[in-house]
GROMACS .gro file of N, CA and C in nm:
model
  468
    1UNK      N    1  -4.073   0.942   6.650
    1UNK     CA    2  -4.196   0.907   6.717
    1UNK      C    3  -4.185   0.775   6.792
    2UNK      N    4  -4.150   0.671   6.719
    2UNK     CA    5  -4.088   0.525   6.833
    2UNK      C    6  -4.025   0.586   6.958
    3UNK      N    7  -3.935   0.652   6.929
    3UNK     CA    8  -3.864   0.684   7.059
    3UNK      C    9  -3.970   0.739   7.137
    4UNK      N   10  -4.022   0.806   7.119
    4UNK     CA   11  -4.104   0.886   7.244
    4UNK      C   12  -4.210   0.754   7.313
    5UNK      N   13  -4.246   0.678   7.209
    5UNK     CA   14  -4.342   0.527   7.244
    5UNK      C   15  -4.236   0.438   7.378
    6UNK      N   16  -4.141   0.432   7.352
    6UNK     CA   17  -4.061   0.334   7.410
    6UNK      C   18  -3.988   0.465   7.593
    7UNK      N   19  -4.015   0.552   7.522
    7UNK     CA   20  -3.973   0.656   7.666
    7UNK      C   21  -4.082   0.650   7.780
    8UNK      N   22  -4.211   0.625   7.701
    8UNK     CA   23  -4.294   0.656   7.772
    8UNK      C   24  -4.316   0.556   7.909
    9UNK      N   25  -4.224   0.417   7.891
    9UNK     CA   26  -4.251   0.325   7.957
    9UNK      C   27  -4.160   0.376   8.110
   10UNK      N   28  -4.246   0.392   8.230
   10UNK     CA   29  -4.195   0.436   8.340
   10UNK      C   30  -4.160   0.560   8.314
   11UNK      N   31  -4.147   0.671   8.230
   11UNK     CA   32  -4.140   0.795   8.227
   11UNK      C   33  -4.003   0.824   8.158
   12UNK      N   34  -3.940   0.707   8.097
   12UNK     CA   35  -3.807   0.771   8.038
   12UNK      C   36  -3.752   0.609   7.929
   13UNK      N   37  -3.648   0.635   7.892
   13UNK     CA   38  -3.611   0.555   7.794
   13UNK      C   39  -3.559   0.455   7.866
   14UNK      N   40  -3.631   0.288   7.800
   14UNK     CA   41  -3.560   0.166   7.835
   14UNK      C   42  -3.467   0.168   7.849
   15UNK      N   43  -3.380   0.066   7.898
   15UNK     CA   44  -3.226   0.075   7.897
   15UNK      C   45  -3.213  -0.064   7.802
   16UNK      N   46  -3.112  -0.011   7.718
   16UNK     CA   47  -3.073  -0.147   7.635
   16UNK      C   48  -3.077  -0.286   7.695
   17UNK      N   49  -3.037  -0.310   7.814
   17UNK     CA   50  -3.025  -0.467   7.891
   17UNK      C   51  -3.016  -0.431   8.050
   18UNK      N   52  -3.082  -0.506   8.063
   18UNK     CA   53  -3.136  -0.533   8.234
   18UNK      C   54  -3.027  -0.646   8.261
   19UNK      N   55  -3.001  -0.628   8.428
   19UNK     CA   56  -2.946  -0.764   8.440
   19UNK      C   57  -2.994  -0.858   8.484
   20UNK      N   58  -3.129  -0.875   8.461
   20UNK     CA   59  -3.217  -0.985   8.509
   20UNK      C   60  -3.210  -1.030   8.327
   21UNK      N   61  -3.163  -0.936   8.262
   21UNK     CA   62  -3.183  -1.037   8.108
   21UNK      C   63  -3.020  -1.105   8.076
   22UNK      N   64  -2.925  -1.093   8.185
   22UNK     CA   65  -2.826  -1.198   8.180
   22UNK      C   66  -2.806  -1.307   8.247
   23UNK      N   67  -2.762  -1.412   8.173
   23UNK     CA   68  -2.782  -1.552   8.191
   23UNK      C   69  -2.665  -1.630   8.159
   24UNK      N   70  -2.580  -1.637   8.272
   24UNK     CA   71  -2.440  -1.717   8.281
   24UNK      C   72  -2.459  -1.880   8.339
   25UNK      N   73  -2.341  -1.945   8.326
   25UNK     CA   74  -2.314  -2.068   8.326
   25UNK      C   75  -2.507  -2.144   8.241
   26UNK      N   76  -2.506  -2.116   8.164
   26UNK     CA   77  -2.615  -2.201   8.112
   26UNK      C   78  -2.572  -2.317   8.028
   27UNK      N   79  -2.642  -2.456   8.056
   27UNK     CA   80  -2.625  -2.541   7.976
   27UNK      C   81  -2.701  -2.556   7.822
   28UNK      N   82  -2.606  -2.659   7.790
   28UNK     CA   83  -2.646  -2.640   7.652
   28UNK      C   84  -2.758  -2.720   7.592
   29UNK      N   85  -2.843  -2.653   7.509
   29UNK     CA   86  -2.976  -2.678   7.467
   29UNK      C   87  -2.978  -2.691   7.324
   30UNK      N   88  -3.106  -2.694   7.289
   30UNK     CA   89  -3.143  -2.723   7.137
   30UNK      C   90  -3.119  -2.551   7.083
   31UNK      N   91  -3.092  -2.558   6.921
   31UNK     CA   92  -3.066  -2.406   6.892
   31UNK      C   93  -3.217  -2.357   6.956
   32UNK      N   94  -3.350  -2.417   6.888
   32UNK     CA   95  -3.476  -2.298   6.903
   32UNK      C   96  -3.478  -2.315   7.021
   33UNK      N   97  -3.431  -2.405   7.120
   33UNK     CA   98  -3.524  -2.383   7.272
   33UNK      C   99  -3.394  -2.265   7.305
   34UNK      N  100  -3.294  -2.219   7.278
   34UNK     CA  101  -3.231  -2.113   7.327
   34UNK      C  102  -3.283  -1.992   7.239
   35UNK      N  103  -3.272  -1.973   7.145
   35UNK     CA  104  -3.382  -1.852   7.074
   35UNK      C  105  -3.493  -1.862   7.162
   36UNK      N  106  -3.602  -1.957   7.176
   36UNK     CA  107  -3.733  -1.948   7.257
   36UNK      C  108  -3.704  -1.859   7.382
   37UNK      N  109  -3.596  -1.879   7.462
   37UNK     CA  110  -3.565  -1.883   7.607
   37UNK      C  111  -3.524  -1.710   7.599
   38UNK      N  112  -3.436  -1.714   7.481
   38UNK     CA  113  -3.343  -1.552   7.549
   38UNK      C  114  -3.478  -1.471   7.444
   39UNK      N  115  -3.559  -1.523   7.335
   39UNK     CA  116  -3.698  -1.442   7.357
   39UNK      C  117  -3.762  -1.451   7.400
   40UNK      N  118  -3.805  -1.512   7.526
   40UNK     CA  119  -3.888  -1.477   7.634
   40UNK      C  120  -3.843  -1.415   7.722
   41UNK      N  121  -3.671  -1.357   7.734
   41UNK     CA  122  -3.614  -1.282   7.817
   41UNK      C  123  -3.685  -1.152   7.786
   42UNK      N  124  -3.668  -1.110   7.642
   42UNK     CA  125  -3.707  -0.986   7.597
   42UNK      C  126  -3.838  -0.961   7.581
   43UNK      N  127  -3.966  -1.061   7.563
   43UNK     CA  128  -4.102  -1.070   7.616
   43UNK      C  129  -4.132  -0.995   7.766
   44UNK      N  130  -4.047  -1.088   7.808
   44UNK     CA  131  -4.119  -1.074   7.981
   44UNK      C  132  -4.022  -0.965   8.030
   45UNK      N  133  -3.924  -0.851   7.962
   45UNK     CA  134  -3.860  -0.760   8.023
   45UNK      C  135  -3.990  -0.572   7.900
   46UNK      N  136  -4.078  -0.666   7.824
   46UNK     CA  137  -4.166  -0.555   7.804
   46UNK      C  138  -4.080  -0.489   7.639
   47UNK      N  139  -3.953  -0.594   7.628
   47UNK     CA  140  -3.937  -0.505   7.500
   47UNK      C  141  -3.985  -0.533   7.361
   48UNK      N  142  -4.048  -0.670   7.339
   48UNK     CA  143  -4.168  -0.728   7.213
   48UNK      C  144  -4.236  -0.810   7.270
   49UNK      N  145  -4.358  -0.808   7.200
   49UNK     CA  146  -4.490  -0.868   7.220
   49UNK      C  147  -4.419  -1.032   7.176
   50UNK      N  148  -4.546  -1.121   7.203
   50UNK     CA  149  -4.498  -1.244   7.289
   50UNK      C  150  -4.430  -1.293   7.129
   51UNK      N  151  -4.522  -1.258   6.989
   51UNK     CA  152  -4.550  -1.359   6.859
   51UNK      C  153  -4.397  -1.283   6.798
   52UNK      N  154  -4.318  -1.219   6.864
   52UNK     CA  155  -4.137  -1.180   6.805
   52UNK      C  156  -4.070  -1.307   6.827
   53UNK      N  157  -4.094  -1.352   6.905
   53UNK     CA  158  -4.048  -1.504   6.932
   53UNK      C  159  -4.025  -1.597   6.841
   54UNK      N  160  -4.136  -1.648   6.795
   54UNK     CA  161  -4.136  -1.706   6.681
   54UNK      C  162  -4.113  -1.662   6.531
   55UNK      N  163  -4.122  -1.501   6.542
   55UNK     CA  164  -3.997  -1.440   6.445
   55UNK      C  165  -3.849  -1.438   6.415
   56UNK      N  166  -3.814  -1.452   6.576
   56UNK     CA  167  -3.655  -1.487   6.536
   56UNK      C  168  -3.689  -1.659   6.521
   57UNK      N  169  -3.720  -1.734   6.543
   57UNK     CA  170  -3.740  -1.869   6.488
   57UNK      C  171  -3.749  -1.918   6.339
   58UNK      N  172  -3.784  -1.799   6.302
   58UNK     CA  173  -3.858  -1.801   6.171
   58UNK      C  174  -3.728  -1.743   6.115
   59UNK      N  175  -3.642  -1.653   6.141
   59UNK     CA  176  -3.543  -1.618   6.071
   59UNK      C  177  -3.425  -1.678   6.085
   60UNK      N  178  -3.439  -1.758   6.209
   60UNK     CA  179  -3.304  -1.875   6.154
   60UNK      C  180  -3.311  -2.009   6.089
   61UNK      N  181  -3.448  -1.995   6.085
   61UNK     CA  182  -3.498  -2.120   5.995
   61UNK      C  183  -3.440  -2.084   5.850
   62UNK      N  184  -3.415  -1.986   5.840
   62UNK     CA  185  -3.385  -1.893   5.694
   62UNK      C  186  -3.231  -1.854   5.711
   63UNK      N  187  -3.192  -1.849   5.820
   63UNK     CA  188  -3.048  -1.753   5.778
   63UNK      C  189  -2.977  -1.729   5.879
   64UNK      N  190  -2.866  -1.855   5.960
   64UNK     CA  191  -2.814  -1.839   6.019
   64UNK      C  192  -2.796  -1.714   6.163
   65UNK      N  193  -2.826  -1.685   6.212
   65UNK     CA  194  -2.729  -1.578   6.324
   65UNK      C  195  -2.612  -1.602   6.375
   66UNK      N  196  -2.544  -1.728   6.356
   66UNK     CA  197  -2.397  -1.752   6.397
   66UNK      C  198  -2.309  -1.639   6.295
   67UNK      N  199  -2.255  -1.579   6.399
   67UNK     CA  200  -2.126  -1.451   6.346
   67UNK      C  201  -2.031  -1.514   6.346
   68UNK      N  202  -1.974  -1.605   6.417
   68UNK     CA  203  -1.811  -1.673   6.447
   68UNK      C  204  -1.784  -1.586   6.533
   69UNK      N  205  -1.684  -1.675   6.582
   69UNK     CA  206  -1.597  -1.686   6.685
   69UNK      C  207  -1.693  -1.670   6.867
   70UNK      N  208  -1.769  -1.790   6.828
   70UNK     CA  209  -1.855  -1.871   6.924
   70UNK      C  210  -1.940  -1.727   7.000
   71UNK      N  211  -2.023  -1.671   6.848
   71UNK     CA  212  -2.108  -1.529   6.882
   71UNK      C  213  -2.250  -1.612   6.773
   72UNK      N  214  -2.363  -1.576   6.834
   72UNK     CA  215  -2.498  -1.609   6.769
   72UNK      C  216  -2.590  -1.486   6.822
   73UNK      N  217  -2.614  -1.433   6.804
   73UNK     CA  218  -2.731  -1.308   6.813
   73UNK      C  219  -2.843  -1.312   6.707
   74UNK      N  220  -2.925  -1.426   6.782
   74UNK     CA  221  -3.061  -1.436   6.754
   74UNK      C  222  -3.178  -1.304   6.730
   75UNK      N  223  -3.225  -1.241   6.609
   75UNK     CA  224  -3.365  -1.166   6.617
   75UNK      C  225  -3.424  -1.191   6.523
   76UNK      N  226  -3.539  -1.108   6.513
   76UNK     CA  227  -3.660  -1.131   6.435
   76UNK      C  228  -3.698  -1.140   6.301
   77UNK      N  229  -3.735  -1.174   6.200
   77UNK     CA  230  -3.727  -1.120   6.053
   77UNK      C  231  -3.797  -1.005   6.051
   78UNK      N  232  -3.780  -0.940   5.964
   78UNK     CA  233  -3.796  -0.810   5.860
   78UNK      C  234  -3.978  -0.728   5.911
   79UNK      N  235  -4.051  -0.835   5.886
   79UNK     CA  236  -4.209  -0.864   5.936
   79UNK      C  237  -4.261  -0.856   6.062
   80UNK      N  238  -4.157  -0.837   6.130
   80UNK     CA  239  -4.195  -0.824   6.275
   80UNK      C  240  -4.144  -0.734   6.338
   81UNK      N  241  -4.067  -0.657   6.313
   81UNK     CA  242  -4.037  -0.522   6.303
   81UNK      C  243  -4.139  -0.447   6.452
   82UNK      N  244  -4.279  -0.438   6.393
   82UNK     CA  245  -4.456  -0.372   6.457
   82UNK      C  246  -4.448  -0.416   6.597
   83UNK      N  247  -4.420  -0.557   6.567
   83UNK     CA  248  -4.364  -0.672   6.738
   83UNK      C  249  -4.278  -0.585   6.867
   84UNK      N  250  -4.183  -0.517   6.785
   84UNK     CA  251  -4.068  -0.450   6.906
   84UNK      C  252  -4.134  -0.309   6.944
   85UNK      N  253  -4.113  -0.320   7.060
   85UNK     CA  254  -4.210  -0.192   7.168
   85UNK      C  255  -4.116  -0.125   7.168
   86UNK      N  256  -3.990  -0.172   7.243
   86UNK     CA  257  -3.874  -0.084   7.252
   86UNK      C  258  -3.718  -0.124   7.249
   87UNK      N  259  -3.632  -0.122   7.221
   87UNK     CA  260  -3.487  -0.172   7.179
   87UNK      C  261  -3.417  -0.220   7.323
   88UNK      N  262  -3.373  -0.338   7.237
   88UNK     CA  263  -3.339  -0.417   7.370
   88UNK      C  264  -3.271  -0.564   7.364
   89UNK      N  265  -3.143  -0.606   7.487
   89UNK     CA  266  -3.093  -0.771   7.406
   89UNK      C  267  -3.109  -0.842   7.566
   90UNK      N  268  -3.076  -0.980   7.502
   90UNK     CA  269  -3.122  -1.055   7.637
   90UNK      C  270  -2.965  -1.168   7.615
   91UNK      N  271  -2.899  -1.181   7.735
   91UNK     CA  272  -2.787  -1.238   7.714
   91UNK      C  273  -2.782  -1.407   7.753
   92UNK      N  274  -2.759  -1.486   7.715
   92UNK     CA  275  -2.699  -1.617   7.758
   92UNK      C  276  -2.556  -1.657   7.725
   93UNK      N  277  -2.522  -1.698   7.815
   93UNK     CA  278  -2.341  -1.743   7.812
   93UNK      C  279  -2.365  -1.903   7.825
   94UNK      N  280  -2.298  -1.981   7.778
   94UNK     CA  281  -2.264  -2.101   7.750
   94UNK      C  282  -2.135  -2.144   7.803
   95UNK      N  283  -2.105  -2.142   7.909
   95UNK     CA  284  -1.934  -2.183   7.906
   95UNK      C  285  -1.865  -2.264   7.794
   96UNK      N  286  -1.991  -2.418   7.836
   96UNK     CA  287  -1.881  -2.539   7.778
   96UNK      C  288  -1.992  -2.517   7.617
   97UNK      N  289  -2.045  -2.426   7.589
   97UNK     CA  290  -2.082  -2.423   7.425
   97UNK      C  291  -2.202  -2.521   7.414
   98UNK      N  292  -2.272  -2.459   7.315
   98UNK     CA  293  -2.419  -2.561   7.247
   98UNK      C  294  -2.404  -2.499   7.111
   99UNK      N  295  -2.454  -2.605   7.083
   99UNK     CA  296  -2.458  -2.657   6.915
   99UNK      C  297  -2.518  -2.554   6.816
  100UNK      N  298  -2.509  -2.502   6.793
  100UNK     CA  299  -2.576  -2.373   6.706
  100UNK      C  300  -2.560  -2.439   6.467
  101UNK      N  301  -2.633  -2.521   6.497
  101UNK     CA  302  -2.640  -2.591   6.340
  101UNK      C  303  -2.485  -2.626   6.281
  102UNK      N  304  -2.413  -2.689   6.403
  102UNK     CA  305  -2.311  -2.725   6.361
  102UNK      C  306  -2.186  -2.642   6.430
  103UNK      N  307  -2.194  -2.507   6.432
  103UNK     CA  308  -2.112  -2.469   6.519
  103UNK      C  309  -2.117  -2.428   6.639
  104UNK      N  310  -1.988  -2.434   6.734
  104UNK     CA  311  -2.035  -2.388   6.851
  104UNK      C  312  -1.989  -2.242   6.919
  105UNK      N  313  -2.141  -2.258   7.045
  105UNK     CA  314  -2.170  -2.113   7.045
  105UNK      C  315  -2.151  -2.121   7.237
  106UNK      N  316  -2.099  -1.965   7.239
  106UNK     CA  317  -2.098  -1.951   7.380
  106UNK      C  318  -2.169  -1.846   7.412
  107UNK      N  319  -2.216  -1.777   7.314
  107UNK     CA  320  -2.247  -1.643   7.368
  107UNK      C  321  -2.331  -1.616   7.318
  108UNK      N  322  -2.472  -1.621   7.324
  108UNK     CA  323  -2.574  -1.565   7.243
  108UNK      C  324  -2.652  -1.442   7.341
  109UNK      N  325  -2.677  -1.321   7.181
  109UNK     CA  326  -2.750  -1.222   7.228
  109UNK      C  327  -2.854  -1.194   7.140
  110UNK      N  328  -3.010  -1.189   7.208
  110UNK     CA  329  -3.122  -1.179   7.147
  110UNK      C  330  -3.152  -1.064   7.129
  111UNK      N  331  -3.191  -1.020   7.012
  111UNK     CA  332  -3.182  -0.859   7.028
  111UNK      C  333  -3.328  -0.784   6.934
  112UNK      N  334  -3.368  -0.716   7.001
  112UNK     CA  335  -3.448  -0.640   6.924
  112UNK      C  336  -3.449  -0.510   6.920
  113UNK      N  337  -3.522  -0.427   6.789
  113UNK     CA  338  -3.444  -0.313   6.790
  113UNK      C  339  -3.546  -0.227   6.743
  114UNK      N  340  -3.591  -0.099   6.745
  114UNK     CA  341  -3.688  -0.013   6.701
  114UNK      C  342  -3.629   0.031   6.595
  115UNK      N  343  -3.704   0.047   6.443
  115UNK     CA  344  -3.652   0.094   6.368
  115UNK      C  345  -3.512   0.039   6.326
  116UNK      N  346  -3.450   0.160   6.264
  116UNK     CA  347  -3.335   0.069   6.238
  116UNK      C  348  -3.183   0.077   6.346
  117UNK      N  349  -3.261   0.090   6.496
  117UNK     CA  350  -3.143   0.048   6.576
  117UNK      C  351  -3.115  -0.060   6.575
  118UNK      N  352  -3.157  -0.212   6.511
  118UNK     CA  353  -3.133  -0.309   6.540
  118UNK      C  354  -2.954  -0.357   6.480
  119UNK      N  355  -2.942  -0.227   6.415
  119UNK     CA  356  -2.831  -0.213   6.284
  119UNK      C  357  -2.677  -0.147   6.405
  120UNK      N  358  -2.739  -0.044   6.458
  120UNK     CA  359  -2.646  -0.020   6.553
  120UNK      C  360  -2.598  -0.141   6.716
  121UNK      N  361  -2.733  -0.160   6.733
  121UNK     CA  362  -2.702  -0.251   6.850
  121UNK      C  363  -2.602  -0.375   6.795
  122UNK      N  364  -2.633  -0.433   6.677
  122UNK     CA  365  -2.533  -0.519   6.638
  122UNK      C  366  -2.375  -0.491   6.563
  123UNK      N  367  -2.383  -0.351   6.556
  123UNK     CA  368  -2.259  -0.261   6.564
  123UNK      C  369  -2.188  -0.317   6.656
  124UNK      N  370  -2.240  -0.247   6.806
  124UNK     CA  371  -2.161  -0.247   6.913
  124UNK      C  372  -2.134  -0.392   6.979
  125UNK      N  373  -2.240  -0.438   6.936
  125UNK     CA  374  -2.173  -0.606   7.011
  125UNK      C  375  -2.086  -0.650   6.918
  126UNK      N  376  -2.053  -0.614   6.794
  126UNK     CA  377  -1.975  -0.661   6.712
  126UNK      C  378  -1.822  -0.605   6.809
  127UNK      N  379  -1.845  -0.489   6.802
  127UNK     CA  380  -1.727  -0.402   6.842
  127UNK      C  381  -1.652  -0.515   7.032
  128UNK      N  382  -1.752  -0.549   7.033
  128UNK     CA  383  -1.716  -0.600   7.173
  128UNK      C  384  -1.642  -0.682   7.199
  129UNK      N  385  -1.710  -0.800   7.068
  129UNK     CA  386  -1.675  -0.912   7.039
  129UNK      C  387  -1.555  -0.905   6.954
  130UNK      N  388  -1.507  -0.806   6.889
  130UNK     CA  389  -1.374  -0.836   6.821
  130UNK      C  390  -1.261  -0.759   6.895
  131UNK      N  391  -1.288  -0.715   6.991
  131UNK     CA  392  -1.179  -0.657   7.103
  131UNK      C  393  -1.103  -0.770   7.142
  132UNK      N  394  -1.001  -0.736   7.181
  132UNK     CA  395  -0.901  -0.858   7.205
  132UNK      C  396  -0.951  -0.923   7.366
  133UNK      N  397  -0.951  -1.029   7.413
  133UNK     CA  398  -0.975  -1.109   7.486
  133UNK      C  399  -1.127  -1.063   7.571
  134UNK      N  400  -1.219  -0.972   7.482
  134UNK     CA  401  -1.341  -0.970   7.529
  134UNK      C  402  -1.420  -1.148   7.535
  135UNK      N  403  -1.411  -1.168   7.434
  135UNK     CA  404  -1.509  -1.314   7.443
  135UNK      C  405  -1.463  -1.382   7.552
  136UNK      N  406  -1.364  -1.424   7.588
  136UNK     CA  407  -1.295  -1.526   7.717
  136UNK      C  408  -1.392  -1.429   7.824
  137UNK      N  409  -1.329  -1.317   7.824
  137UNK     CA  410  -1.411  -1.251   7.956
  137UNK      C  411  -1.544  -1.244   7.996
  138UNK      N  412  -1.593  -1.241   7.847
  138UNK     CA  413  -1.746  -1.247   7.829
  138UNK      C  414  -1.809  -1.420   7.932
  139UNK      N  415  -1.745  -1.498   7.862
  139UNK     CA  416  -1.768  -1.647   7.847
  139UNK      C  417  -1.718  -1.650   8.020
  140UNK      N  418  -1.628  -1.651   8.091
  140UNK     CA  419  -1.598  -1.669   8.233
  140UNK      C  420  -1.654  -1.559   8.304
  141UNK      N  421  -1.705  -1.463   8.311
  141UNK     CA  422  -1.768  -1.356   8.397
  141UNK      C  423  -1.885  -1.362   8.427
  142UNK      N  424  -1.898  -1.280   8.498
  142UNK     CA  425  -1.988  -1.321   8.615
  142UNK      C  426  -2.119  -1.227   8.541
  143UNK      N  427  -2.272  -1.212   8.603
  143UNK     CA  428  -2.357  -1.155   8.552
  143UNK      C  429  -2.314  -1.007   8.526
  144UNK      N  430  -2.256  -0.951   8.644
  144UNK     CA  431  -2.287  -0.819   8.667
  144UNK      C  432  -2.112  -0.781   8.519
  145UNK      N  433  -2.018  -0.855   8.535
  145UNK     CA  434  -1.917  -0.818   8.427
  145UNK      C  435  -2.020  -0.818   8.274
  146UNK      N  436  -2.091  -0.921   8.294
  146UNK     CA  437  -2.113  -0.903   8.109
  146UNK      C  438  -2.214  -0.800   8.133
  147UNK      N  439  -2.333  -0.777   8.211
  147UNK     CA  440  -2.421  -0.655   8.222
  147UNK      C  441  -2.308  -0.517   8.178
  148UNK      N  442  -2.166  -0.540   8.242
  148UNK     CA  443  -2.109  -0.364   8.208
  148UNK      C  444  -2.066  -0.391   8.068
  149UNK      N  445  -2.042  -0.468   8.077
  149UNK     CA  446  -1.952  -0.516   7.869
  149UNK      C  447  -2.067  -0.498   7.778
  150UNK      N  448  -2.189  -0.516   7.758
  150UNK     CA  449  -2.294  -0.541   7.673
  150UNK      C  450  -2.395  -0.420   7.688
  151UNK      N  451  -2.371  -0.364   7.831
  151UNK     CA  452  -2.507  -0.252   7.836
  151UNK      C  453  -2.535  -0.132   7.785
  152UNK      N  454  -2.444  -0.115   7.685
  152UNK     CA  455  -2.436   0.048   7.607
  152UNK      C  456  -2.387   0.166   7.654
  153UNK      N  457  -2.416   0.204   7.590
  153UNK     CA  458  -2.408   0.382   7.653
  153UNK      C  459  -2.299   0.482   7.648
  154UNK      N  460  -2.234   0.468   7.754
  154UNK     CA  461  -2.095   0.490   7.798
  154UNK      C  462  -1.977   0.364   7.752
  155UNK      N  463  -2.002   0.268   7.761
  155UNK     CA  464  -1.950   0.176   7.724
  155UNK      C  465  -1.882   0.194   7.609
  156UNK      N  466  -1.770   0.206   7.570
  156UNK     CA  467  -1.732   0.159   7.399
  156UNK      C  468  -1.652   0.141   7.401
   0.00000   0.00000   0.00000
């Protein structure tokens, strides 16, 4: 039944990432004002209501999202779940890295997920990220390279 909620938007199913939700050469910021930023990517692209925001805030106040090897994929706690309309990540690249509670991060992806896709979407970025010289490529490429690396589908 989610799925059919999230199809309904324009007459068919969201697409995991837009490339208006990728965001290269960005400088480096405070951890929450980059959580704030890549969730207002996913706000203002229609895939959670505005108060998911301060859910993923709320869950790294609690529990890291740094994966290693300069990967942070910021989302929501458990409670906000109702928040996500439809599944979806919002990208920022860091070249020269920001501070992520000590370690550093180049690559953060904000992600929200219907149900329990939030489990698969962080599957596949896992899968991305431990491919051999994906991260360099990730980290130096241009919008439209990380839009094909990150956007699902066909991709694997």
């Amino acid at each position: 039944m989610l799925f059919k909620k999230a199809k309904k938007e324009e007459g068919k199913k969201m697409e995991l990432l837009h490339l208006d939700n990728v965001r290269v050469n960005c400088k480096a910021d405070t951890k929450e004002n980059v959580i704030r930023t890549v969730g207002q990517m996913l706000v203002d692209s229609g895939y959670v209501n505005p108060s998911y925001v301060d859910a993923m805030v709320k869950r790294e106040e609690s529990f890291s999202t740094f994966m290693g090897n300069e990967l942070a994929l910021p989302h929501g706690v458990e409670e906000a779940k109702k928040e996500v309309r439809a599944s979806g990540i919002a990208v920022m690249i860091f070249p020269e890295g920001t501070d992520w509670g000590g370690e550093q991060v180049k690559v953060v992806v904000g992600i929200a997920g219907v149900g329990d896709e939030h489990l698969q979407i962080l599957s596949s970025i896992a899968e991305v990220a431990l491919e051999e010289g994906s991260m360099e490529k990730l980290i130096s490429g241009s919008r439209e390279t990380v839009y094909e690396m990150l956007k699902g589908g066909d991709a694997a």
